[in-house]
Coordinates of C-alpha atoms and ligand atoms in Angstrom, one line a residue:
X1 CA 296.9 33.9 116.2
X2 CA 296.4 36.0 112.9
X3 CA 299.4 36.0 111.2
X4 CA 298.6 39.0 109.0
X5 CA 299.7 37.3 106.0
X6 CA 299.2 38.7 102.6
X7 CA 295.5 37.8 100.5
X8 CA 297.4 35.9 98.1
X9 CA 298.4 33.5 101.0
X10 CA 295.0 32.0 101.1
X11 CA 296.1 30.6 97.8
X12 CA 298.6 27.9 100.2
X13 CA 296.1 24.7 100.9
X14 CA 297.9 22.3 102.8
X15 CA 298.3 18.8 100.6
X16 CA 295.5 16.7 101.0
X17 CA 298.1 13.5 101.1
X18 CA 300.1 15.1 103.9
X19 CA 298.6 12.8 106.4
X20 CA 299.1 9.7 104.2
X21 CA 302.9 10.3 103.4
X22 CA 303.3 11.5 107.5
X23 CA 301.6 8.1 108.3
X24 CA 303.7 6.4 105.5
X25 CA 307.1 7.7 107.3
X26 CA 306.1 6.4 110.6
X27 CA 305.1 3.1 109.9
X28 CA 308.6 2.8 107.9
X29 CA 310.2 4.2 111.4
X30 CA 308.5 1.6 112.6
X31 CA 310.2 -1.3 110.4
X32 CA 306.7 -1.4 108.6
X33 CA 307.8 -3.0 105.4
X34 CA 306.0 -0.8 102.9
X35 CA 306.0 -0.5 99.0
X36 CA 306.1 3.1 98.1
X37 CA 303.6 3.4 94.7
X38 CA 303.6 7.2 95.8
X39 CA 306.1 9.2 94.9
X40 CA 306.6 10.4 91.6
X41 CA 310.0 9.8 91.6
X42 CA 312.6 7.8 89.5
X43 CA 314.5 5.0 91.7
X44 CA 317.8 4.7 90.1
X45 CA 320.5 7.3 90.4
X46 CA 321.0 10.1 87.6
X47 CA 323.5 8.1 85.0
X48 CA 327.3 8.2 85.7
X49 CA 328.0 10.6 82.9
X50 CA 325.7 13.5 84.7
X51 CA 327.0 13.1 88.1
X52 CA 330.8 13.4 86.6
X53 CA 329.7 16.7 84.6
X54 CA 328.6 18.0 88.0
X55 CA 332.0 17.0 89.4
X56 CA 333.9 18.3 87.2
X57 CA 332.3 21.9 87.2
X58 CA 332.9 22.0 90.5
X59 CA 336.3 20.7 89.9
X60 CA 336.7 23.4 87.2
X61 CA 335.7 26.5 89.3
X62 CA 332.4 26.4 87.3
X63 CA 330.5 27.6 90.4
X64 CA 329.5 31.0 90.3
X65 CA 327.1 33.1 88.2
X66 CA 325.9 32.3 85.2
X67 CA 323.4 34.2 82.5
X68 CA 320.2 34.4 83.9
X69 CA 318.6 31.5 81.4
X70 CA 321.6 29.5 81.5
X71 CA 324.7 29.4 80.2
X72 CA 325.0 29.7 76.0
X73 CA 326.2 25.8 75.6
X74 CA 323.1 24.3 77.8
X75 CA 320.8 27.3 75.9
X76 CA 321.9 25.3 72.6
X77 CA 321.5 21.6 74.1
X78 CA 318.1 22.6 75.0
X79 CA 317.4 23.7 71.7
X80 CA 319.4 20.9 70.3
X81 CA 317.0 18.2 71.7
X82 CA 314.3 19.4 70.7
X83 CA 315.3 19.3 66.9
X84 CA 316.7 15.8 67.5
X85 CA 313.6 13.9 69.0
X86 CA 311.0 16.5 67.6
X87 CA 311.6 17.7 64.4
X88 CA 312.2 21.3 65.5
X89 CA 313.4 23.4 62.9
X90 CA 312.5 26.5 64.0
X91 CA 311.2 29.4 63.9
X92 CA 313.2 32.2 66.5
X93 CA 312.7 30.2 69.4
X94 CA 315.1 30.3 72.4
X95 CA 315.4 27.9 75.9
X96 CA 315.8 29.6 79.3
X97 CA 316.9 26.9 81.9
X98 CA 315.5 27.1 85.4
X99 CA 315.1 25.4 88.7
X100 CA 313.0 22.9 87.7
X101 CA 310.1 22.6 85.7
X102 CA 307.9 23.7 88.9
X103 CA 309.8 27.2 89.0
X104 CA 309.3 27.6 85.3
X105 CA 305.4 26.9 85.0
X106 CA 305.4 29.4 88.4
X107 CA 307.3 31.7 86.1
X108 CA 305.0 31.7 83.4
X109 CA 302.2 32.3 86.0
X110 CA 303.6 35.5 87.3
X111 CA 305.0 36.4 83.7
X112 CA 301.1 36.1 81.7
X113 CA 297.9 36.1 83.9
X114 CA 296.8 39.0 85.7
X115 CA 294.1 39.4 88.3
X116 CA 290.6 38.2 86.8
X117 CA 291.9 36.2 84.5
X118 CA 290.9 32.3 83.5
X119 CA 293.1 29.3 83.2
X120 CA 292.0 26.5 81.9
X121 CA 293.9 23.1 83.4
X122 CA 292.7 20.0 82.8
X123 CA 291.2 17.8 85.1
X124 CA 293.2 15.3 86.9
X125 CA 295.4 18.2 87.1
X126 CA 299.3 18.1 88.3
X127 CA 298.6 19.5 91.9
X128 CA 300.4 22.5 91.5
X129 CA 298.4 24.1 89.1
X130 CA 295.7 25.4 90.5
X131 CA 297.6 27.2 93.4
X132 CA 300.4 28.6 90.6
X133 CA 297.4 30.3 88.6
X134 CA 296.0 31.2 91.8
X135 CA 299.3 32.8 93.2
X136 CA 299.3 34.8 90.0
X137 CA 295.7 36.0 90.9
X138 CA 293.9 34.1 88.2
X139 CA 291.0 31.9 88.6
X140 CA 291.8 28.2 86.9
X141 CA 288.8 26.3 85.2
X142 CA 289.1 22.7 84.9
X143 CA 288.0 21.0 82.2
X144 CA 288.0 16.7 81.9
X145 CA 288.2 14.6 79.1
X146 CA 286.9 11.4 79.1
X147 CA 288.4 8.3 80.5
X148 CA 288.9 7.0 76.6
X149 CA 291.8 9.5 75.9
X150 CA 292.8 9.4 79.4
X151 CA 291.6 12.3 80.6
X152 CA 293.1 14.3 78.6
X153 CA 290.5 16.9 77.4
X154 CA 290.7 17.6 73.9
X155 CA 290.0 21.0 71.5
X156 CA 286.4 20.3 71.3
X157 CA 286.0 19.6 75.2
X158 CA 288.0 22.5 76.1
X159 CA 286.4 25.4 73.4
X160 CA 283.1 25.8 75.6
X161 CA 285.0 27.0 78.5
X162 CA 287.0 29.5 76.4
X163 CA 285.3 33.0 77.7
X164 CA 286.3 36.7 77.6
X165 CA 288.9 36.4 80.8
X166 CA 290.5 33.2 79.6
X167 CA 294.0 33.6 78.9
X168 CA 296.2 30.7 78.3
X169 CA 295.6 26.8 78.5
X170 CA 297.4 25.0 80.6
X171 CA 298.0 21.0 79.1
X172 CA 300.3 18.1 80.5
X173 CA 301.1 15.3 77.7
X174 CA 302.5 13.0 78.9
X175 CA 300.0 13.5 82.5
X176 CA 300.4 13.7 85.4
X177 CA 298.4 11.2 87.0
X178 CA 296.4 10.4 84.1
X179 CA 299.3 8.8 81.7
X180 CA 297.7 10.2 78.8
X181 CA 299.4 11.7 76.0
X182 CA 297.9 14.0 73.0
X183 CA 298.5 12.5 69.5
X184 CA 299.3 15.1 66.8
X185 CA 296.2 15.4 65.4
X186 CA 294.8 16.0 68.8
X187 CA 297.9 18.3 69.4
X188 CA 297.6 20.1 65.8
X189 CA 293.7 20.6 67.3
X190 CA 294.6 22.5 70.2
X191 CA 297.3 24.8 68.4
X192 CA 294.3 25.5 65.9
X193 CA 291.7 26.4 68.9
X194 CA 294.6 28.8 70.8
X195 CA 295.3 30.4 67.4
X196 CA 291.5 31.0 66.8
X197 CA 291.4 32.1 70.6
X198 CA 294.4 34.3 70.4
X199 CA 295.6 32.1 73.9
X200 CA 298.6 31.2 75.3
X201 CA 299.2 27.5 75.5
X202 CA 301.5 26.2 78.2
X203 CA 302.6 22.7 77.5
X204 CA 304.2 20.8 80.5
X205 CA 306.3 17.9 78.8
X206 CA 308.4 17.3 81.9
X207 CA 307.7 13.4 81.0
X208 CA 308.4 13.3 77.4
X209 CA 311.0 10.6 77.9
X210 CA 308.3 8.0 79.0
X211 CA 305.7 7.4 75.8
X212 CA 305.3 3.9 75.3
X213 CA 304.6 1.8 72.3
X214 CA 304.7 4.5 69.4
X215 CA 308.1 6.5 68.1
X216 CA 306.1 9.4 67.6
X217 CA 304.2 11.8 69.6
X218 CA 303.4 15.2 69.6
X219 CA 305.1 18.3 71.2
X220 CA 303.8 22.0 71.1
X221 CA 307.7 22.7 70.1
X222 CA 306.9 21.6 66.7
X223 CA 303.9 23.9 66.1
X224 CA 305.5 27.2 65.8
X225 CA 303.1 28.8 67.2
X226 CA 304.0 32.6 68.9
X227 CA 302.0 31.9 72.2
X228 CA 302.9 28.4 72.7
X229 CA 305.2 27.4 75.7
X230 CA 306.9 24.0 76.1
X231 CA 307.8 23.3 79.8
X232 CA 310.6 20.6 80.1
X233 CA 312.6 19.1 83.0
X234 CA 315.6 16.7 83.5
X235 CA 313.9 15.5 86.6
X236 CA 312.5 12.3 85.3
X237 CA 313.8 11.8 81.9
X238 CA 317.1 11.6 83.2
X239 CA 316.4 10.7 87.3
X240 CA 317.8 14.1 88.1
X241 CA 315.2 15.6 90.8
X242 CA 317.2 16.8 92.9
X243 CA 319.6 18.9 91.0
X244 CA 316.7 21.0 90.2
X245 CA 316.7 21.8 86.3
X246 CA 313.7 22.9 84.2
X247 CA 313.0 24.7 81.0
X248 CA 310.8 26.7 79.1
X249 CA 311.0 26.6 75.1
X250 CA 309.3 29.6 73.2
X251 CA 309.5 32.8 71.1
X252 CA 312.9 34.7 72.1
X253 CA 310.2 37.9 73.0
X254 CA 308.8 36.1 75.5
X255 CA 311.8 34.2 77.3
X256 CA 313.6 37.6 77.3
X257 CA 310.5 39.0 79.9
X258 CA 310.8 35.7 81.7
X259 CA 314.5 36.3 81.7
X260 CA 313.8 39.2 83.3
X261 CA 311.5 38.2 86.0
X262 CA 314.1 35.1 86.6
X263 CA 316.7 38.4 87.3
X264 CA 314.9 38.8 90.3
X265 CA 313.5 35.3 91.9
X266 CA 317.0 33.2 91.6
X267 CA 319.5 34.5 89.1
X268 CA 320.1 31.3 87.1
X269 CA 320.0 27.9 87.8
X270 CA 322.8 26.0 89.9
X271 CA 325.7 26.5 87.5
X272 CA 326.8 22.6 88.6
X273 CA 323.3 21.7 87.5
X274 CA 323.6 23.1 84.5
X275 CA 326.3 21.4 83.6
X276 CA 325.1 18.4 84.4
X277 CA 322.0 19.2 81.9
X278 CA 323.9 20.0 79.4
X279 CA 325.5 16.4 79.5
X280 CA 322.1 14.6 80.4
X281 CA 320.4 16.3 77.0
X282 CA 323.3 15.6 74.7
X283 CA 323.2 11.8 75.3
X284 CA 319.3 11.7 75.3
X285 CA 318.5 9.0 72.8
X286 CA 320.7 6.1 74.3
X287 CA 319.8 7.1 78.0
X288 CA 316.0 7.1 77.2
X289 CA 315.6 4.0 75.3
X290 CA 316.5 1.3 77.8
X291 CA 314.6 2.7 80.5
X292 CA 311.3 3.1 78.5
X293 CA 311.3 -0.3 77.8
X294 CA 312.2 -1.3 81.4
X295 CA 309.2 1.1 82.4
X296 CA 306.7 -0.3 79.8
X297 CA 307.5 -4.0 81.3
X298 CA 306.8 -2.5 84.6
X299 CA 303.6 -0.4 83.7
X300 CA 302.0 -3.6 82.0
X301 CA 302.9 -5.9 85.0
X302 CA 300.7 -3.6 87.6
X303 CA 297.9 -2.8 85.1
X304 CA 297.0 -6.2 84.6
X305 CA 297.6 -7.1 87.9
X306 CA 295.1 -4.2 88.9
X307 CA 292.3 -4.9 87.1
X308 CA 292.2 -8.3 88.0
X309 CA 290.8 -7.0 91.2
X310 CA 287.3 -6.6 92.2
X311 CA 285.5 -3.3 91.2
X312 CA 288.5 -1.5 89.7
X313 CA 288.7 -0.4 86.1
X314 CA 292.6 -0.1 84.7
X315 CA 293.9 0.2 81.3
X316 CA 297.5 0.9 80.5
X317 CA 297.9 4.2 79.5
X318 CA 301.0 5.5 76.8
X319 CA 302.8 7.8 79.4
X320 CA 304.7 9.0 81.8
X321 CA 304.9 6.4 84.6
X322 CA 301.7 6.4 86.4
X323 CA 298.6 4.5 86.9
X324 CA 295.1 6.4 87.6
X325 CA 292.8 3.3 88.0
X326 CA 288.9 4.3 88.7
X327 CA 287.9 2.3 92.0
X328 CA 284.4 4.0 92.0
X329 CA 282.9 0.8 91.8
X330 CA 284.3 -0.6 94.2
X331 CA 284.3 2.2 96.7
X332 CA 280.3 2.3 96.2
X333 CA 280.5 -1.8 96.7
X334 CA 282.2 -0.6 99.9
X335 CA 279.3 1.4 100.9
X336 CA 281.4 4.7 100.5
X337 CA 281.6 7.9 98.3
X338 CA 284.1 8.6 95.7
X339 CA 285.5 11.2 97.8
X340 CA 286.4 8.4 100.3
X341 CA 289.2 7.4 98.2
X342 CA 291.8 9.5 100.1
X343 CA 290.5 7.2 103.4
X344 CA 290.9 4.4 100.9
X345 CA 294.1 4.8 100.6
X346 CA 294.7 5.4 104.2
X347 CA 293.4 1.4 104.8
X348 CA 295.3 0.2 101.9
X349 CA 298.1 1.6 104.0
X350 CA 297.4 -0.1 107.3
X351 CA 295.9 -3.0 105.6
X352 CA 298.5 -3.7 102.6
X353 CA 301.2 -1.5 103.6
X354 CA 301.3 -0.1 99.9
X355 CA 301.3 4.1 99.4
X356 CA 299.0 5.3 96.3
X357 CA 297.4 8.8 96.3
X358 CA 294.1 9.2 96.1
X359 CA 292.4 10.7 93.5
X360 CA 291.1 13.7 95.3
X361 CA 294.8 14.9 95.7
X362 CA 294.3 15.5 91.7
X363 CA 291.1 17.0 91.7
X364 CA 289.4 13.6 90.3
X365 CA 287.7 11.4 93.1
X366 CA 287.1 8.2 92.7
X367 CA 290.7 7.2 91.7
X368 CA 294.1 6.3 92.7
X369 CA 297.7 7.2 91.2
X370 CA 299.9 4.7 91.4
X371 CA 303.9 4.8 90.4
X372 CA 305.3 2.1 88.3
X373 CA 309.0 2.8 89.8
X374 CA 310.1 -0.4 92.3
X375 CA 311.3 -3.3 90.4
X376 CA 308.9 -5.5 88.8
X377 CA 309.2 -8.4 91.8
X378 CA 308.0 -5.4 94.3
X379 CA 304.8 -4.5 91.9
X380 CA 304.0 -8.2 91.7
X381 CA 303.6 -8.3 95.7
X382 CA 302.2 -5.0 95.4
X383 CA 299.1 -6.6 93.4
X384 CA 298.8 -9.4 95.7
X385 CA 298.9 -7.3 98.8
X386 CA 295.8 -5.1 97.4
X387 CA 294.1 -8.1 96.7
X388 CA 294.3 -9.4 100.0
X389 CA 293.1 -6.2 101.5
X390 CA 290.5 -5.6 98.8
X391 CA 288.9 -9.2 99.4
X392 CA 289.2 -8.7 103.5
X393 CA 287.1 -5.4 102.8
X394 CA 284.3 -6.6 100.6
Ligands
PLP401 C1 303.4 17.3 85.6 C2 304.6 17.8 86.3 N1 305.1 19.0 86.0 C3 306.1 19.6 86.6 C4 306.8 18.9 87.6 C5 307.9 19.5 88.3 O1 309.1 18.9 88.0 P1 310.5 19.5 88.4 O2 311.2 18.5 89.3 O3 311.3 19.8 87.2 O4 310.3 20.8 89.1 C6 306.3 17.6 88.0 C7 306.9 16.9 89.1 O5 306.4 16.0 89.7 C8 305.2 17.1 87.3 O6 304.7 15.9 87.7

């Protein structure tokens, strides 16, 4: 039946690892033991001090309403933060808090690209990208760095795409899948090609909290630069998916229109989120630090054990908490295409009982993302699970 649904609709693909997580649920009906590399989702609760900040705003009545960004005290922890960890100093810029960093880069979308217009996103791209900047009406162009800097395309990779229609560029440091993260002269390159380009430049930090193995790292919040927008989220930093609070950072002209369009799409964030924000991004530096070093341990664990295994290249990457090994090889020992890998990870299912998501899902066959998040004993029998299936295969 048509369902006379609007153009823009045609924008909705269903996820390509819908079948894999509905498969996933029913062998755990089931009793299947499985270990869950898929979700990209912290397993620990949100810390004690959050979830009482919650409590007692709903304790205190603080429930209803509040300004449309957030209100002024989370507005300034925001803010705060950022000149804490990164050396903001700045220049006129303001935070609007929303629900979650998704909301906020769909914000942006709706706020800056018009019909005809060209996006550039890198490629392994978060998989919401290319349908927000579709959604909007724009056209995205993916771009892909080399598997060096994790596939995080740099300036010079990105400046041949730049044409007449393209608008903004769209970057994720720390990735999502890839695990890469820009250093600041790679950062300092990109602010210099926008500026050139008179672009936008949309950076998604939402796992800023996870760079391993260096103090220092580069944010787009430090640049200054008028056209630059820092997305940020307490969903992983602090294990707080579910209360649903993002953030955009930039020039007070342009959160006032986003303000504006937020008006009209949800009000304001959860005011008991928002509270518990405000707590979560005052106490950053001591919540952080234990768990990056917790995650490191973890991340270093499955790498090796990974590409101990036949035909698959893995190197630990500095971020965020995924792995994105490259099993071409041994998908073409296998007799198959890289765009098999979403089947691959179908048999790793049945065969190991471990969830990864296939490349594809990311707009890079050929891969697999996998989530450093059970304990290390689980990603130890995680390794020797794959192995086992990997040698029954070949
Ligand atoms: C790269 C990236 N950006 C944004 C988000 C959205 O996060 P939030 O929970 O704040 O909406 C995610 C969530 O997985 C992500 O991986």
């Amino acid at each position: 039946m048509d369902l006379d649904l609007a153009k823009r609709a045609g924008a909705l693909i269903k996820s390509q690892t819908q079948a894999i997580n509905d498969r996933a649920q029913e062998l755990k009906r089931s009793g299947r033991d499985l270990i869950d590399l898929g979700a990209g989702e912290p397993r620990f609760r949100e810390p004690e001090s959050v979830r009482s900040a919650g409590i007692s705003a709903i304790e205190s009545g603080f429930t209803g309403y509040t300004e449309v960004g957030g209100f002024p005290d989370l507005e300034k922890a925001i803010r705060e933060r950022y000149e804490k960890v990164f050396g903001l100093d700045n220049h006129g810029w303001k935070a609007m808090a929303t629900d979650g960093a998704k909301t906020a880069l769909f914000e942006i979308g709706q706020l800056l690209y018009d019909e005809g217009d060209e996006v550039v996103i890198p490629r392994p791209y978060w998989v919401s990208y290319p349908t927000q900047v579709k959604l909007a009406g724009a056209d995205p162009v993916f771009v892909a760095g080399s598997a060096e800097n994790n596939y995080l395309p740099t300036a010079e990779e990105i400046e041949p795409e730049i044409g007449p229609d393209t608008v903004a560029i769209l970057i994720n440091s720390p990735g999502n899948p890839s695990g890469g993260v820009y250093t600041e002269n790679q950062g300092e390159k990109l602010v210099e090609l926008v500026k050139a380009n008179d672009l936008f430049l949309i950076s998604d930090e939402c796992y800023d909290g996870f760079v391993y193995g260096q103090d220092r790292y580069w944010s787009l919040a430090t640049a200054g630069y008028d056209r630059g927008l820092v997305v940020g989220s307490t969903s992983k930093n602090f294990a707080m998916t579910g209360w649903r609070l993002g953030y955009i950072l930039g020039e007070k002209k342009y959160i006032s229109e986003l303000e504006k369009l937020q008006s009209h799409l949800t009000s304001s964030p959860s005011a008991i989120s928002q509270k518990a924000a405000e707590s979560a991004l005052r106490r950053e530096l001591s919540l952080s630090r234990e768990l990056r070093v917790e995650f490191e341990q973890k991340r270093d664990v499955l790498a090796e054990g990974l590409a101990s295994l036949p035909g698959i290249k893995c190197s630990p990457p500095p971020g965020s908490f995924y792995l994105f090994p490259d099993i071409s090889v041994l998908l073409e020992e296998l007799g198959r295409e890289p765009s098999d890998d979403t089947d691959f990870a179908g048999t790793l299912l049945e065969e190991a009982g471990v969830v990864t998501v296939p490349g594809s899902a990311f707009g890079k066959p050929g891969h697999l993302r996998l989530a450093y998040l059970p304990d290390i004993d689980r990603l130890e029998e995680a390794v020797v699970r794959l192995e086992e299936a990997v040698n029954g295969l070949l």
